[in-house]
Amino acid sequence: MRSLVLPLLLLTSVAMAQPSPKEKQYVSLARKDFQETNALNTVAFVESRWRLAGNTGFNESIHLVEKLLKEAGYVNETTAPAGARLTYRIERRAMNRPAWEPEDAEVTIEGEASPVLSFKTNRNMISINSASTPVGGVMADLVLIENEEDWKQDLKGKIIISNTDVSGIYAKAIKAGALGALGYSMPAYTQPEKYTHSIQFGSIGYNKNNQGWAIRLSHAAHERLKAALAKGPVKLKVMVKTKIYNSEELTIVADVHGSEKPGERFVFSAHVQEPGANDNATGVGTLAEMARVTAALVQSGELDPKRSITFLWGDEIVSTRRYIQEDANRARGIKWGCSLDMVGENTKKTGGSFLIEKMPDPSAVWTRGNDKHSEWGGSPLPESAIVPHYFNDLLLTRCLNEASDNNWVVNTNPFEGGSDHTPFLNAKIPGLLMWHFTDVFYHTDADRFDKVSGETMKHVGVSALVTSWLLTTADNNTAIALVNDLNASAINRLNTELALGEENIKKGKAVADEAHILEVWQQYYVNVLDTMKDIPVEGASPVLDNAIEQAKESVKNKKYRLR
């Protein structure tokens, strides 16, 4: 096979750059001050509430965060004195739909003592936006819908069951005169045949003129109802009790105002809605403790952010997008965004790995080697979607440093979207996601406090804090240390891609194709290094410019032989 010589790196092992003295100082402060118990207490409170924007559990969680912020020294910005460094506000907005919350439910087969499902043990069984049954519930024939022909029978006053997600048949069932509908659909990664009582939450469309209800079935409940129907006609008693009411949407935003450039900021976000413990009470609890630690160090004088640090809790994607879009001047000052979503998992119980979801880099175009999409799913992106920026490697290095003396496992996944990092990226602001996947309890009513790890929350919190503190206090010396980090990351990545390319060529892949992938990675890191000029608060010095140019040359000018 012909060989191709390209400028790249020597295949030698490259050690990771050592943390700078400032980073070591920040790591020491963060590890000492971040209290797992505080974060866990917040998780315990929040996960006990069934949370959707506007409902009681959501609002109680927001007000708990407010209480914690006030105790940490943050002052409501409407009454804060001029020059206050620690402020917060609660934003209130009218909702274009009513708030919803579940209260109780039960499904029982006529003649059987034990219920098929009970809200007390399956709190995701009621589809979001379901109305209540009449007091005492309803009793009706259960009708199995398996094909289009089954819809032609008289369904008025009946209860429908389908072997598909109930949201897909609910509207049709109500239109046909059914009282309500039941459905079963669980993704394979939740292992429903092992965790037979798990139910993922989901919704039906809200229509104030349709006062029906929909029940989501566990594997066990579905099998039990199928077995009953196989024996003959089944009457089912269903009781559903929910609340649907007008409310307002709350978002809480806390700011540590920068001492020199307060208009430039690092923004953290954690969404409050969703009823689980890991998703996303752990994000709420970790971020609340991060805000407390930062406030304590600012008040003690041990930390002086020159740029602002913002902590935001609200409705996923909606609140973060609004924060960016509502104020163009503020948006121009957002330099980094980071979302904390499902950050506290006990991975031995959930099966999930801690992940940093990267901004689109070449691994989102060519996903290979250790790069893997999560089971959430992702598709290859075009080369034009690549976003060269140092944020990917900078946060990853901080996490790897945190993991270097313990058993914390840190991985990454190519960009997939779907959480609070996407509004940043859509606004062309660097944005990353810290999360876990695959989680066998994802979105299920088994996502409870016993699946949470305070130790994991601390690892995430420390890594995120150190990243934000470095970037909001950075001088040119700090920036040079980060350039050295990035150069080491680039060398390691490019050596990995070289090895993958050689392996693929042995399997019959075209040399030119593999060479192109390496060239794209090489140019990516050259472009990434150029973005590092914006790190110092005071602006890039000639010494930093020179360090960046030297790092670029080290990436561009080495040689290797691909054959």
Coordinates of C-alpha atoms in Angstrom, one line a residue:
M1 CA 0.0 0.0 0.0
R2 CA 1.4 3.4 -0.9
S3 CA 2.6 5.6 1.9
L4 CA 1.7 9.3 2.5
V5 CA 3.8 11.8 4.4
L6 CA 1.9 14.5 6.2
P7 CA 3.0 17.2 8.7
L8 CA 2.0 16.0 12.1
L9 CA 3.4 14.7 15.4
L10 CA 6.0 12.2 16.3
L11 CA 4.5 9.1 17.8
T12 CA 6.0 9.6 21.2
S13 CA 4.1 9.5 24.5
V14 CA 3.3 13.0 25.8
A15 CA 2.7 13.6 29.5
M16 CA -0.2 15.8 30.5
A17 CA 0.9 19.3 31.4
Q18 CA 1.1 19.9 35.2
P19 CA -1.5 22.1 36.9
S20 CA -0.3 25.7 37.5
P21 CA 0.2 27.0 41.1
K22 CA -3.0 28.9 40.8
E23 CA -5.0 25.8 39.7
K24 CA -3.5 23.8 42.6
Q25 CA -4.6 26.6 44.9
Y26 CA -8.1 26.6 43.5
V27 CA -8.4 22.8 43.6
S28 CA -7.4 22.9 47.3
L29 CA -10.0 25.5 48.1
A30 CA -12.8 23.8 46.2
R31 CA -12.1 20.4 47.7
K32 CA -11.9 21.8 51.2
D33 CA -15.0 23.9 51.0
F34 CA -17.4 21.8 48.9
Q35 CA -19.6 19.9 51.4
E36 CA -21.2 16.8 50.0
T37 CA -23.8 16.9 52.8
N38 CA -25.1 20.2 51.7
A39 CA -25.5 19.1 48.1
L40 CA -27.2 15.8 49.2
N41 CA -29.6 17.7 51.5
T42 CA -30.7 19.8 48.6
V43 CA -31.1 16.7 46.4
A44 CA -33.2 15.0 49.1
F45 CA -35.6 18.0 49.2
V46 CA -35.9 18.5 45.5
E47 CA -36.3 14.9 44.5
S48 CA -39.2 14.4 46.8
R49 CA -41.2 16.9 44.7
W50 CA -42.8 16.1 41.3
R51 CA -41.4 19.1 39.3
L52 CA -42.8 20.8 36.2
A53 CA -42.5 24.5 35.5
G54 CA -45.2 26.4 37.5
N55 CA -46.2 23.6 39.8
T56 CA -45.9 23.4 43.6
G57 CA -42.8 21.1 43.6
F58 CA -41.0 23.2 41.0
N59 CA -41.7 26.5 42.9
E60 CA -40.7 25.0 46.3
S61 CA -37.4 23.9 44.8
I62 CA -36.8 27.4 43.5
H63 CA -37.5 28.9 46.9
L64 CA -35.2 26.4 48.5
V65 CA -32.4 27.6 46.3
E66 CA -33.3 31.2 47.2
K67 CA -33.0 30.3 50.9
L68 CA -29.6 28.7 50.3
L69 CA -28.4 31.7 48.4
K70 CA -29.5 34.2 51.1
E71 CA -27.8 32.1 53.7
A72 CA -24.6 32.2 51.6
G73 CA -24.7 36.0 51.4
Y74 CA -26.4 36.7 48.1
V75 CA -28.7 39.7 48.3
N76 CA -31.9 40.3 46.3
E77 CA -30.7 42.7 43.6
T78 CA -33.8 44.9 44.1
T79 CA -32.5 45.8 47.5
A80 CA -28.8 45.2 47.1
P81 CA -26.5 48.2 47.9
A82 CA -24.4 49.7 45.0
G83 CA -21.4 47.6 44.3
A84 CA -22.7 44.4 46.0
R85 CA -20.8 41.5 44.6
L86 CA -23.3 38.8 45.5
T87 CA -26.8 39.2 44.2
Y88 CA -29.7 37.1 43.0
R89 CA -33.2 37.6 41.5
I90 CA -36.3 35.5 40.9
E91 CA -37.8 36.1 37.5
R92 CA -41.5 35.5 37.2
R93 CA -43.3 35.0 33.9
A94 CA -46.9 34.2 32.9
M95 CA -47.2 30.7 31.4
N96 CA -48.9 30.0 28.1
R97 CA -50.2 26.7 29.5
P98 CA -51.5 25.7 32.9
A99 CA -49.3 24.0 35.5
W100 CA -49.8 20.3 36.2
E101 CA -49.1 18.1 39.1
P102 CA -50.0 14.5 40.0
E103 CA -51.6 13.6 43.4
D104 CA -52.7 10.0 43.3
A105 CA -53.7 7.2 40.9
E106 CA -54.5 3.5 41.0
V107 CA -55.3 0.8 38.4
T108 CA -57.1 -2.4 39.5
I109 CA -58.5 -5.4 37.7
E110 CA -62.1 -6.1 38.8
G111 CA -62.1 -9.0 41.2
E112 CA -58.4 -8.7 42.2
A113 CA -57.3 -7.4 45.5
S114 CA -53.9 -5.9 44.7
P115 CA -53.7 -3.0 42.3
V116 CA -51.9 -3.4 38.9
L117 CA -50.3 0.1 39.5
S118 CA -50.3 2.5 42.4
F119 CA -49.0 6.1 42.4
K120 CA -47.5 5.4 45.8
T121 CA -45.0 3.1 44.2
N122 CA -45.0 4.3 40.5
R123 CA -45.0 8.0 40.6
N124 CA -44.5 8.3 36.8
M125 CA -47.6 6.3 35.9
I126 CA -49.8 9.3 35.2
S127 CA -49.0 11.0 31.9
I128 CA -48.3 14.7 32.2
N129 CA -51.4 16.8 31.4
S130 CA -53.8 14.0 32.4
A131 CA -57.1 15.2 34.0
S132 CA -58.6 13.5 37.0
T133 CA -61.3 10.8 36.9
P134 CA -64.5 11.4 38.7
V135 CA -64.1 11.0 42.5
G136 CA -63.8 7.3 43.3
G137 CA -62.6 6.5 39.8
V138 CA -64.2 4.8 36.8
M139 CA -64.9 1.2 35.9
A140 CA -65.0 0.1 32.3
D141 CA -64.2 -2.6 29.8
L142 CA -60.5 -2.9 28.8
V143 CA -60.0 -3.1 25.0
L144 CA -56.7 -4.0 23.4
I145 CA -55.7 -2.0 20.3
E146 CA -53.1 -3.8 18.2
N147 CA -53.9 -2.7 14.6
E148 CA -56.1 -0.3 12.6
E149 CA -58.9 -2.8 12.4
D150 CA -59.3 -2.7 16.2
W151 CA -60.2 1.0 16.1
K152 CA -63.3 0.3 14.1
Q153 CA -65.2 -1.2 17.1
D154 CA -67.3 0.8 19.4
L155 CA -64.9 2.3 22.0
K156 CA -67.3 4.7 23.7
G157 CA -67.0 4.4 27.5
K158 CA -64.2 1.9 27.2
I159 CA -60.6 2.0 28.4
I160 CA -58.0 1.5 25.7
I161 CA -54.7 -0.4 26.1
S162 CA -51.9 -0.5 23.5
N163 CA -48.5 -2.0 23.2
T164 CA -47.1 1.4 22.2
D165 CA -46.4 4.7 24.0
V166 CA -49.7 6.0 25.2
S167 CA -49.0 9.5 23.9
G168 CA -49.3 8.1 20.4
I169 CA -52.9 6.8 20.9
Y170 CA -54.4 9.0 23.5
A171 CA -55.9 11.7 21.3
K172 CA -57.4 9.1 19.0
A173 CA -58.8 7.1 21.9
I174 CA -60.5 10.2 23.4
K175 CA -61.9 11.2 20.0
A176 CA -63.4 7.7 19.7
G177 CA -65.2 8.2 23.0
A178 CA -62.8 6.2 25.3
L179 CA -62.6 7.3 28.9
G180 CA -58.8 7.0 28.9
A181 CA -55.9 5.0 27.6
L182 CA -53.0 2.9 28.8
G183 CA -49.8 2.2 26.9
Y184 CA -46.4 0.5 27.3
S185 CA -43.1 1.6 25.8
M186 CA -39.7 1.4 27.5
P187 CA -36.4 1.7 25.7
A188 CA -34.0 -1.3 25.8
Y189 CA -31.3 0.5 27.8
T190 CA -33.7 0.7 30.8
Q191 CA -33.7 -3.1 30.9
P192 CA -37.4 -3.3 31.5
E193 CA -37.4 -7.1 31.8
K194 CA -35.0 -6.8 34.8
Y195 CA -36.4 -3.6 36.3
T196 CA -39.9 -4.7 35.7
H197 CA -41.6 -1.9 37.8
S198 CA -39.9 1.1 36.2
I199 CA -42.0 3.6 34.3
Q200 CA -40.6 6.5 32.3
F201 CA -42.4 9.8 32.7
G202 CA -44.0 11.3 29.6
S203 CA -46.8 13.6 28.5
I204 CA -50.0 13.8 26.4
G205 CA -51.0 17.0 24.7
Y206 CA -53.0 19.4 26.8
N207 CA -56.5 20.3 25.6
K208 CA -58.8 22.1 28.0
N209 CA -61.8 20.6 26.2
N210 CA -60.5 17.0 26.5
Q211 CA -60.6 15.9 30.1
G212 CA -59.2 12.5 29.6
W213 CA -56.3 10.7 31.2
A214 CA -53.5 8.4 30.1
I215 CA -51.6 5.8 32.1
R216 CA -48.1 4.7 31.4
L217 CA -47.4 1.0 32.2
S218 CA -44.4 -0.8 33.6
H219 CA -43.3 -4.0 32.1
A220 CA -44.8 -5.9 35.0
A221 CA -48.2 -4.1 34.8
H222 CA -48.3 -4.6 31.0
E223 CA -47.6 -8.3 31.3
R224 CA -50.3 -8.7 34.0
L225 CA -52.9 -6.9 31.9
K226 CA -52.0 -8.9 28.8
A227 CA -52.3 -12.1 30.8
A228 CA -55.7 -11.1 32.1
L229 CA -57.0 -10.2 28.7
A230 CA -55.8 -13.6 27.4
K231 CA -58.2 -15.3 29.8
G232 CA -61.3 -13.3 28.7
P233 CA -63.0 -9.9 29.1
V234 CA -61.5 -7.6 31.7
K235 CA -63.0 -4.7 33.6
L236 CA -60.6 -2.2 34.9
K237 CA -61.0 0.4 37.6
V238 CA -58.9 3.5 37.2
M239 CA -58.6 6.3 39.6
V240 CA -56.6 9.4 38.7
K241 CA -56.2 12.6 40.8
T242 CA -54.3 15.5 39.3
K243 CA -54.2 19.3 39.6
I244 CA -54.3 21.6 36.5
Y245 CA -54.2 25.3 37.3
N246 CA -52.9 28.7 36.1
S247 CA -49.5 29.6 37.5
E248 CA -46.3 31.5 36.8
E249 CA -42.9 30.3 35.7
L250 CA -40.0 31.0 38.0
T251 CA -36.3 31.2 37.2
I252 CA -33.7 32.1 39.8
V253 CA -30.4 33.7 38.8
A254 CA -27.5 34.4 41.1
D255 CA -24.5 36.5 40.2
V256 CA -21.0 36.9 41.6
H257 CA -20.1 40.2 39.9
G258 CA -16.6 40.5 38.5
S259 CA -14.4 43.1 40.0
E260 CA -12.9 44.3 36.7
K261 CA -15.0 43.1 33.8
P262 CA -18.5 42.3 35.3
G263 CA -20.1 42.3 31.8
E264 CA -18.0 39.2 30.8
R265 CA -19.3 36.1 32.4
F266 CA -19.2 32.3 32.9
V267 CA -22.8 31.0 33.1
F268 CA -23.7 27.7 34.9
S269 CA -27.3 26.3 34.5
A270 CA -29.2 23.5 36.1
H271 CA -32.8 22.7 35.2
V272 CA -35.3 22.1 38.0
Q273 CA -38.1 20.4 36.1
E274 CA -38.2 16.6 35.8
P275 CA -39.2 14.5 38.8
G276 CA -36.0 12.4 39.3
A277 CA -33.2 12.5 41.8
N278 CA -30.3 12.3 39.4
D279 CA -32.3 14.0 36.7
N280 CA -32.1 16.7 37.8
A281 CA -32.1 17.2 41.6
T282 CA -28.4 16.5 41.5
G283 CA -27.8 19.3 39.1
V284 CA -29.8 21.7 41.4
G285 CA -28.0 20.5 44.5
T286 CA -24.5 20.6 43.0
L287 CA -25.0 24.0 41.6
A288 CA -26.4 25.4 44.8
E289 CA -23.3 24.2 46.7
M290 CA -21.0 25.6 44.0
A291 CA -22.7 29.0 44.5
R292 CA -22.3 28.8 48.2
V293 CA -18.6 27.9 48.0
T294 CA -17.9 30.7 45.5
A295 CA -19.6 33.2 47.7
A296 CA -17.7 32.1 50.8
L297 CA -14.4 32.4 49.1
V298 CA -15.2 35.9 47.7
Q299 CA -16.3 37.0 51.1
S300 CA -13.1 35.7 52.7
G301 CA -11.0 37.3 50.1
E302 CA -9.5 34.0 48.9
L303 CA -11.1 34.4 45.5
D304 CA -11.6 37.5 43.4
P305 CA -13.3 36.8 40.1
K306 CA -12.4 39.6 37.6
R307 CA -15.3 38.4 35.4
S308 CA -18.7 37.5 36.6
I309 CA -19.9 34.0 37.4
T310 CA -23.7 33.4 37.0
F311 CA -25.7 30.5 38.4
L312 CA -29.1 29.8 36.9
W313 CA -31.9 27.4 37.9
G314 CA -35.0 27.1 35.8
D315 CA -36.9 25.2 33.1
E316 CA -34.6 23.2 30.9
I317 CA -33.5 25.0 27.7
V318 CA -36.4 27.5 28.0
S319 CA -34.8 29.5 30.9
T320 CA -31.3 29.3 29.5
R321 CA -32.4 30.3 26.0
R322 CA -34.3 33.2 27.4
Y323 CA -31.4 34.3 29.5
I324 CA -29.3 34.6 26.3
Q325 CA -32.0 36.1 24.0
E326 CA -33.7 38.6 26.3
D327 CA -30.7 40.9 26.7
A328 CA -28.4 41.4 23.7
N329 CA -25.8 43.3 25.7
R330 CA -25.7 40.6 28.3
A331 CA -25.5 37.9 25.7
R332 CA -22.4 39.5 24.1
G333 CA -20.6 39.2 27.4
I334 CA -21.3 35.5 27.9
K335 CA -18.0 33.8 27.2
W336 CA -18.7 30.3 28.4
G337 CA -21.8 28.3 29.3
C338 CA -21.9 25.0 31.2
S339 CA -24.9 22.8 32.0
L340 CA -25.1 20.5 35.0
D341 CA -27.6 17.7 34.2
M342 CA -27.6 14.3 35.9
V343 CA -24.3 15.0 37.6
G344 CA -24.6 13.0 40.8
E345 CA -24.9 9.4 39.8
N346 CA -23.8 6.3 41.8
T347 CA -22.5 4.6 38.6
K348 CA -22.4 1.2 40.3
K349 CA -26.2 1.4 40.6
T350 CA -27.2 3.3 37.4
G351 CA -24.6 1.9 35.0
G352 CA -24.0 5.3 33.6
S353 CA -20.6 6.9 33.0
F354 CA -19.8 10.5 33.8
L355 CA -19.5 12.4 30.5
I356 CA -18.6 15.7 29.1
E357 CA -20.7 16.3 26.0
K358 CA -18.3 18.2 23.7
M359 CA -18.9 21.1 21.4
P360 CA -18.8 19.8 17.8
D361 CA -15.2 18.7 17.1
P362 CA -14.0 16.2 14.5
S363 CA -15.2 13.3 16.7
A364 CA -18.8 14.4 15.9
V365 CA -17.9 13.9 12.2
W366 CA -15.9 10.7 12.5
T367 CA -16.9 8.9 15.7
R368 CA -14.4 6.1 16.3
G369 CA -12.0 4.6 18.8
N370 CA -13.0 5.6 22.4
D371 CA -15.4 8.2 21.1
K372 CA -18.9 6.9 21.3
H373 CA -22.3 8.4 21.2
S374 CA -24.5 7.7 24.2
E375 CA -27.7 5.7 23.9
W376 CA -29.5 9.0 23.9
G377 CA -28.3 9.0 20.3
G378 CA -26.4 11.2 17.8
S379 CA -25.8 11.4 14.1
P380 CA -22.6 12.3 12.2
L381 CA -22.3 16.0 11.6
P382 CA -20.8 17.7 8.5
E383 CA -17.3 19.1 8.7
S384 CA -18.8 22.5 8.5
A385 CA -20.4 22.0 11.9
I386 CA -17.0 21.8 13.7
V387 CA -16.6 24.5 16.3
P388 CA -12.9 25.0 17.2
H389 CA -12.6 26.2 20.7
Y390 CA -10.4 25.4 23.8
F391 CA -13.4 24.9 26.1
N392 CA -13.7 21.2 25.3
D393 CA -10.2 20.3 26.3
L394 CA -9.9 22.8 29.1
L395 CA -12.9 21.4 31.0
L396 CA -11.9 17.8 30.2
T397 CA -8.4 18.4 31.6
R398 CA -9.8 19.9 34.8
C399 CA -11.9 16.8 35.2
L400 CA -9.0 14.4 34.5
N401 CA -6.9 16.3 37.0
E402 CA -9.7 15.9 39.6
A403 CA -9.8 12.2 38.8
S404 CA -6.1 11.6 38.9
D405 CA -5.9 10.5 42.6
N406 CA -9.2 8.7 43.0
N407 CA -11.4 6.3 41.1
W408 CA -13.6 8.8 39.4
V409 CA -14.1 7.8 35.7
V410 CA -14.2 10.6 33.2
N411 CA -15.3 10.2 29.6
T412 CA -16.6 12.3 26.8
N413 CA -19.2 12.0 24.0
P414 CA -19.6 13.8 20.7
F415 CA -22.2 16.5 20.5
E416 CA -25.8 15.2 20.7
G417 CA -27.9 18.2 22.1
G418 CA -31.0 18.1 24.2
S419 CA -30.0 20.0 27.3
D420 CA -29.1 23.5 28.6
H421 CA -25.9 23.6 26.6
T422 CA -27.7 23.9 23.3
P423 CA -28.9 27.5 23.7
F424 CA -25.4 28.6 24.2
L425 CA -24.2 26.8 21.1
N426 CA -27.1 28.0 19.1
A427 CA -26.1 31.6 20.0
K428 CA -22.5 30.8 19.0
I429 CA -21.3 30.8 22.6
P430 CA -19.0 28.0 23.8
G431 CA -21.2 25.6 25.7
L432 CA -20.7 22.2 27.4
L433 CA -22.7 19.6 29.2
M434 CA -21.6 17.7 32.3
W435 CA -23.8 14.6 32.7
H436 CA -24.1 10.8 33.0
F437 CA -25.3 8.1 30.6
T438 CA -26.3 5.4 29.9
D439 CA -28.5 5.2 33.1
V440 CA -30.9 2.2 33.3
F441 CA -33.1 4.4 35.5
Y442 CA -33.2 7.4 33.2
H443 CA -36.5 9.2 33.4
T444 CA -38.0 6.4 35.4
D445 CA -39.7 6.5 38.8
A446 CA -36.7 4.4 40.1
D447 CA -34.5 7.5 39.7
R448 CA -34.6 8.1 43.5
F449 CA -32.2 9.3 46.2
D450 CA -30.6 5.9 46.7
K451 CA -29.1 6.2 43.2
V452 CA -27.2 9.4 44.1
S453 CA -23.5 9.7 45.0
G454 CA -22.3 12.7 47.0
E455 CA -18.8 11.9 46.1
T456 CA -19.6 12.2 42.4
M457 CA -21.4 15.5 43.0
K458 CA -18.2 16.8 44.7
H459 CA -16.0 15.7 41.8
V460 CA -18.2 17.4 39.3
G461 CA -18.6 20.5 41.5
V462 CA -14.8 20.8 42.1
S463 CA -14.0 20.4 38.4
A464 CA -16.6 22.9 37.3
L465 CA -15.7 25.5 40.0
V466 CA -11.9 25.3 39.2
T467 CA -12.7 25.8 35.5
S468 CA -14.8 28.8 36.1
W469 CA -12.4 30.4 38.6
L470 CA -9.5 29.9 36.3
L471 CA -11.3 31.6 33.4
T472 CA -12.8 34.4 35.4
T473 CA -9.5 35.4 37.1
A474 CA -7.0 34.5 34.3
D475 CA -3.9 36.6 33.8
N476 CA -1.4 35.9 31.0
N477 CA 0.5 33.4 33.1
T478 CA -2.6 31.4 33.7
A479 CA -3.4 31.5 30.0
I480 CA 0.1 30.3 29.1
A481 CA -0.3 27.3 31.5
L482 CA -3.6 26.5 29.8
V483 CA -2.0 26.8 26.4
N484 CA 0.6 24.2 27.5
D485 CA -2.3 22.0 28.7
L486 CA -4.0 22.3 25.3
N487 CA -0.8 21.6 23.4
A488 CA -0.4 18.3 25.4
S489 CA -4.1 17.4 24.7
A490 CA -3.6 18.1 21.0
I491 CA -0.6 15.9 20.8
N492 CA -2.3 13.0 22.7
R493 CA -5.4 13.3 20.5
L494 CA -3.4 13.4 17.2
N495 CA -1.3 10.4 18.2
T496 CA -4.5 8.5 18.9
E497 CA -5.9 9.5 15.5
L498 CA -2.7 8.4 13.8
A499 CA -2.9 5.0 15.5
L500 CA -6.6 4.7 14.5
G501 CA -5.8 5.7 10.9
E502 CA -3.0 3.0 10.6
E503 CA -5.4 0.4 12.0
N504 CA -8.1 1.4 9.5
I505 CA -5.7 1.3 6.6
K506 CA -4.8 -2.3 7.6
K507 CA -8.5 -3.1 7.4
G508 CA -8.7 -1.8 3.9
K509 CA -9.7 1.9 4.4
A510 CA -8.3 4.4 1.9
V511 CA -5.1 6.1 2.8
A512 CA -6.3 9.4 1.5
D513 CA -9.5 9.2 3.6
E514 CA -7.5 8.5 6.8
A515 CA -5.1 11.3 5.9
H516 CA -7.9 13.7 5.5
I517 CA -9.3 12.9 9.0
L518 CA -5.8 13.6 10.5
E519 CA -5.5 16.8 8.6
V520 CA -8.9 18.0 9.9
W521 CA -7.9 17.2 13.5
Q522 CA -4.6 19.0 13.0
Q523 CA -6.2 22.1 11.6
Y524 CA -8.8 21.9 14.3
Y525 CA -6.2 22.2 17.0
V526 CA -4.4 25.0 15.2
N527 CA -7.6 26.9 15.2
V528 CA -8.4 26.0 18.8
L529 CA -5.1 27.5 19.9
D530 CA -5.9 30.7 18.2
T531 CA -9.1 31.1 20.4
M532 CA -7.0 31.1 23.5
K533 CA -6.0 34.7 23.1
D534 CA -9.3 35.8 24.8
I535 CA -8.5 34.0 28.1
P536 CA -6.6 36.8 30.0
V537 CA -8.9 39.4 31.6
E538 CA -6.4 42.1 30.7
G539 CA -5.9 40.9 27.1
A540 CA -3.2 38.8 25.5
S541 CA 0.4 39.8 26.0
P542 CA 3.2 39.3 23.5
V543 CA 4.4 36.5 25.6
L544 CA 1.1 34.7 25.4
D545 CA 0.9 35.4 21.6
N546 CA 4.3 33.8 21.3
A547 CA 3.3 30.7 23.4
I548 CA 0.3 30.2 21.2
E549 CA 2.4 30.5 18.0
Q550 CA 4.9 28.0 19.4
A551 CA 2.1 25.6 20.3
K552 CA 0.6 25.9 16.8
E553 CA 4.0 25.2 15.2
S554 CA 4.4 22.1 17.4
V555 CA 1.1 20.8 16.0
K556 CA 1.8 21.8 12.4
N557 CA 5.4 21.0 11.7
K558 CA 6.1 17.5 12.9
K559 CA 6.2 14.7 10.4
Y560 CA 4.8 11.1 10.3
R561 CA 4.4 8.4 7.7
L562 CA 0.9 6.9 7.2
R563 CA 1.0 3.7 5.3

